[in-house]
Amino acid sequence: MTQQPDPGGGADQRILERIGEMVAAERNLREALAGGRIDPETEQQRLHDIEQQLDQCWDLLRQRRARKDAGEDPNLASVRSIEEVERYES
């Protein structure tokens, strides 16, 4: 049995790596707050920014996977605006 090429698999991996980096950044922010290195307002603002970026990454990954499942080119998926992504989540 031969393995089919995974179109865009490298891009998916890069998105997953970026998600991992942002999760680590969230953890670092919480540790900085607990350690008194940042104030709660700074932590909340930075967490909000990271959460929006995470939502965009997860949305892009879902788009890419849906395109692959439909036999379409996953590279035609694009990053949507935060406003658009948040509308889908509510």
JSON list of C-alpha atoms in Angstrom, two decimals:
[
{"chain": "A", "resi": 1, "resn": "MET", "atom": "CA", "xyz": [0.00, 0.00, 0.00]},
{"chain": "A", "resi": 2, "resn": "THR", "atom": "CA", "xyz": [1.48, 3.33, -1.01]},
{"chain": "A", "resi": 3, "resn": "GLN", "atom": "CA", "xyz": [1.06, 6.45, 1.04]},
{"chain": "A", "resi": 4, "resn": "GLN", "atom": "CA", "xyz": [-0.74, 9.32, -0.63]},
{"chain": "A", "resi": 5, "resn": "PRO", "atom": "CA", "xyz": [1.03, 12.68, -0.50]},
{"chain": "A", "resi": 6, "resn": "ASP", "atom": "CA", "xyz": [-0.34, 15.00, 2.12]},
{"chain": "A", "resi": 7, "resn": "PRO", "atom": "CA", "xyz": [-0.94, 18.29, 0.35]},
{"chain": "A", "resi": 8, "resn": "GLY", "atom": "CA", "xyz": [-0.14, 21.08, 2.73]},
{"chain": "A", "resi": 9, "resn": "GLY", "atom": "CA", "xyz": [0.87, 18.75, 5.55]},
{"chain": "A", "resi": 10, "resn": "GLY", "atom": "CA", "xyz": [3.91, 20.88, 6.30]},
{"chain": "A", "resi": 11, "resn": "ALA", "atom": "CA", "xyz": [1.73, 23.97, 6.59]},
{"chain": "A", "resi": 12, "resn": "ASP", "atom": "CA", "xyz": [-0.58, 22.15, 9.00]},
{"chain": "A", "resi": 13, "resn": "GLN", "atom": "CA", "xyz": [2.41, 21.21, 11.11]},
{"chain": "A", "resi": 14, "resn": "ARG", "atom": "CA", "xyz": [3.60, 24.82, 11.19]},
{"chain": "A", "resi": 15, "resn": "ILE", "atom": "CA", "xyz": [0.14, 25.95, 12.32]},
{"chain": "A", "resi": 16, "resn": "LEU", "atom": "CA", "xyz": [0.17, 23.33, 15.08]},
{"chain": "A", "resi": 17, "resn": "GLU", "atom": "CA", "xyz": [3.64, 24.46, 16.15]},
{"chain": "A", "resi": 18, "resn": "ARG", "atom": "CA", "xyz": [2.42, 28.06, 16.30]},
{"chain": "A", "resi": 19, "resn": "ILE", "atom": "CA", "xyz": [-0.52, 26.95, 18.43]},
{"chain": "A", "resi": 20, "resn": "GLY", "atom": "CA", "xyz": [1.93, 25.21, 20.78]},
{"chain": "A", "resi": 21, "resn": "GLU", "atom": "CA", "xyz": [4.00, 28.39, 21.03]},
{"chain": "A", "resi": 22, "resn": "MET", "atom": "CA", "xyz": [0.95, 30.44, 21.94]},
{"chain": "A", "resi": 23, "resn": "VAL", "atom": "CA", "xyz": [-0.16, 27.92, 24.57]},
{"chain": "A", "resi": 24, "resn": "ALA", "atom": "CA", "xyz": [3.32, 28.18, 26.09]},
{"chain": "A", "resi": 25, "resn": "ALA", "atom": "CA", "xyz": [3.05, 31.98, 26.01]},
{"chain": "A", "resi": 26, "resn": "GLU", "atom": "CA", "xyz": [-0.26, 31.76, 27.89]},
{"chain": "A", "resi": 27, "resn": "ARG", "atom": "CA", "xyz": [1.37, 29.58, 30.53]},
{"chain": "A", "resi": 28, "resn": "ASN", "atom": "CA", "xyz": [4.31, 32.01, 30.82]},
{"chain": "A", "resi": 29, "resn": "LEU", "atom": "CA", "xyz": [1.93, 34.93, 31.31]},
{"chain": "A", "resi": 30, "resn": "ARG", "atom": "CA", "xyz": [0.11, 33.14, 34.11]},
{"chain": "A", "resi": 31, "resn": "GLU", "atom": "CA", "xyz": [3.44, 32.30, 35.76]},
{"chain": "A", "resi": 32, "resn": "ALA", "atom": "CA", "xyz": [4.59, 35.92, 35.41]},
{"chain": "A", "resi": 33, "resn": "LEU", "atom": "CA", "xyz": [1.40, 37.10, 37.09]},
{"chain": "A", "resi": 34, "resn": "ALA", "atom": "CA", "xyz": [1.77, 34.56, 39.90]},
{"chain": "A", "resi": 35, "resn": "GLY", "atom": "CA", "xyz": [5.39, 35.63, 40.34]},
{"chain": "A", "resi": 36, "resn": "GLY", "atom": "CA", "xyz": [4.49, 39.31, 40.49]},
{"chain": "A", "resi": 37, "resn": "ARG", "atom": "CA", "xyz": [6.44, 40.14, 37.33]},
{"chain": "A", "resi": 38, "resn": "ILE", "atom": "CA", "xyz": [3.38, 41.60, 35.57]},
{"chain": "A", "resi": 39, "resn": "ASP", "atom": "CA", "xyz": [0.14, 43.14, 36.76]},
{"chain": "A", "resi": 40, "resn": "PRO", "atom": "CA", "xyz": [-3.29, 41.55, 36.20]},
{"chain": "A", "resi": 41, "resn": "GLU", "atom": "CA", "xyz": [-4.32, 44.14, 33.61]},
{"chain": "A", "resi": 42, "resn": "THR", "atom": "CA", "xyz": [-1.25, 43.43, 31.47]},
{"chain": "A", "resi": 43, "resn": "GLU", "atom": "CA", "xyz": [-1.80, 39.69, 31.80]},
{"chain": "A", "resi": 44, "resn": "GLN", "atom": "CA", "xyz": [-5.45, 39.99, 30.75]},
{"chain": "A", "resi": 45, "resn": "GLN", "atom": "CA", "xyz": [-4.68, 42.14, 27.72]},
{"chain": "A", "resi": 46, "resn": "ARG", "atom": "CA", "xyz": [-1.90, 39.83, 26.53]},
{"chain": "A", "resi": 47, "resn": "LEU", "atom": "CA", "xyz": [-4.05, 36.75, 27.15]},
{"chain": "A", "resi": 48, "resn": "HIS", "atom": "CA", "xyz": [-6.86, 38.32, 25.14]},
{"chain": "A", "resi": 49, "resn": "ASP", "atom": "CA", "xyz": [-4.50, 38.95, 22.22]},
{"chain": "A", "resi": 50, "resn": "ILE", "atom": "CA", "xyz": [-3.13, 35.40, 22.35]},
{"chain": "A", "resi": 51, "resn": "GLU", "atom": "CA", "xyz": [-6.61, 33.89, 22.56]},
{"chain": "A", "resi": 52, "resn": "GLN", "atom": "CA", "xyz": [-7.68, 35.78, 19.44]},
{"chain": "A", "resi": 53, "resn": "GLN", "atom": "CA", "xyz": [-4.61, 34.56, 17.56]},
{"chain": "A", "resi": 54, "resn": "LEU", "atom": "CA", "xyz": [-5.28, 31.01, 18.76]},
{"chain": "A", "resi": 55, "resn": "ASP", "atom": "CA", "xyz": [-8.85, 31.23, 17.50]},
{"chain": "A", "resi": 56, "resn": "GLN", "atom": "CA", "xyz": [-7.56, 32.32, 14.10]},
{"chain": "A", "resi": 57, "resn": "CYS", "atom": "CA", "xyz": [-5.04, 29.46, 13.97]},
{"chain": "A", "resi": 58, "resn": "TRP", "atom": "CA", "xyz": [-7.63, 26.83, 14.93]},
{"chain": "A", "resi": 59, "resn": "ASP", "atom": "CA", "xyz": [-10.04, 28.27, 12.36]},
{"chain": "A", "resi": 60, "resn": "LEU", "atom": "CA", "xyz": [-7.38, 28.13, 9.64]},
{"chain": "A", "resi": 61, "resn": "LEU", "atom": "CA", "xyz": [-6.51, 24.55, 10.56]},
{"chain": "A", "resi": 62, "resn": "ARG", "atom": "CA", "xyz": [-10.21, 23.55, 10.44]},
{"chain": "A", "resi": 63, "resn": "GLN", "atom": "CA", "xyz": [-10.56, 25.21, 7.03]},
{"chain": "A", "resi": 64, "resn": "ARG", "atom": "CA", "xyz": [-7.51, 23.37, 5.71]},
{"chain": "A", "resi": 65, "resn": "ARG", "atom": "CA", "xyz": [-8.73, 20.01, 7.02]},
{"chain": "A", "resi": 66, "resn": "ALA", "atom": "CA", "xyz": [-12.21, 20.55, 5.60]},
{"chain": "A", "resi": 67, "resn": "ARG", "atom": "CA", "xyz": [-10.74, 21.38, 2.19]},
{"chain": "A", "resi": 68, "resn": "LYS", "atom": "CA", "xyz": [-8.56, 18.26, 2.27]},
{"chain": "A", "resi": 69, "resn": "ASP", "atom": "CA", "xyz": [-11.52, 16.11, 3.28]},
{"chain": "A", "resi": 70, "resn": "ALA", "atom": "CA", "xyz": [-13.51, 17.56, 0.37]},
{"chain": "A", "resi": 71, "resn": "GLY", "atom": "CA", "xyz": [-10.67, 16.83, -2.07]},
{"chain": "A", "resi": 72, "resn": "GLU", "atom": "CA", "xyz": [-9.86, 20.51, -2.45]},
{"chain": "A", "resi": 73, "resn": "ASP", "atom": "CA", "xyz": [-6.55, 22.34, -2.17]},
{"chain": "A", "resi": 74, "resn": "PRO", "atom": "CA", "xyz": [-5.94, 23.15, 1.52]},
{"chain": "A", "resi": 75, "resn": "ASN", "atom": "CA", "xyz": [-3.60, 25.95, 0.47]},
{"chain": "A", "resi": 76, "resn": "LEU", "atom": "CA", "xyz": [-6.63, 27.95, -0.65]},
{"chain": "A", "resi": 77, "resn": "ALA", "atom": "CA", "xyz": [-7.70, 28.35, 2.99]},
{"chain": "A", "resi": 78, "resn": "SER", "atom": "CA", "xyz": [-6.98, 31.77, 4.40]},
{"chain": "A", "resi": 79, "resn": "VAL", "atom": "CA", "xyz": [-6.73, 33.48, 7.76]},
{"chain": "A", "resi": 80, "resn": "ARG", "atom": "CA", "xyz": [-10.04, 35.13, 8.56]},
{"chain": "A", "resi": 81, "resn": "SER", "atom": "CA", "xyz": [-10.41, 38.32, 10.54]},
{"chain": "A", "resi": 82, "resn": "ILE", "atom": "CA", "xyz": [-10.85, 38.07, 14.28]},
{"chain": "A", "resi": 83, "resn": "GLU", "atom": "CA", "xyz": [-14.35, 39.51, 13.93]},
{"chain": "A", "resi": 84, "resn": "GLU", "atom": "CA", "xyz": [-15.34, 36.81, 11.45]},
{"chain": "A", "resi": 85, "resn": "VAL", "atom": "CA", "xyz": [-13.83, 34.00, 13.51]},
{"chain": "A", "resi": 86, "resn": "GLU", "atom": "CA", "xyz": [-15.56, 35.21, 16.67]},
{"chain": "A", "resi": 87, "resn": "ARG", "atom": "CA", "xyz": [-18.93, 35.31, 14.86]},
{"chain": "A", "resi": 88, "resn": "TYR", "atom": "CA", "xyz": [-18.53, 31.62, 14.01]},
{"chain": "A", "resi": 89, "resn": "GLU", "atom": "CA", "xyz": [-17.74, 30.74, 17.61]},
{"chain": "A", "resi": 90, "resn": "SER", "atom": "CA", "xyz": [-20.78, 32.41, 19.13]}
]
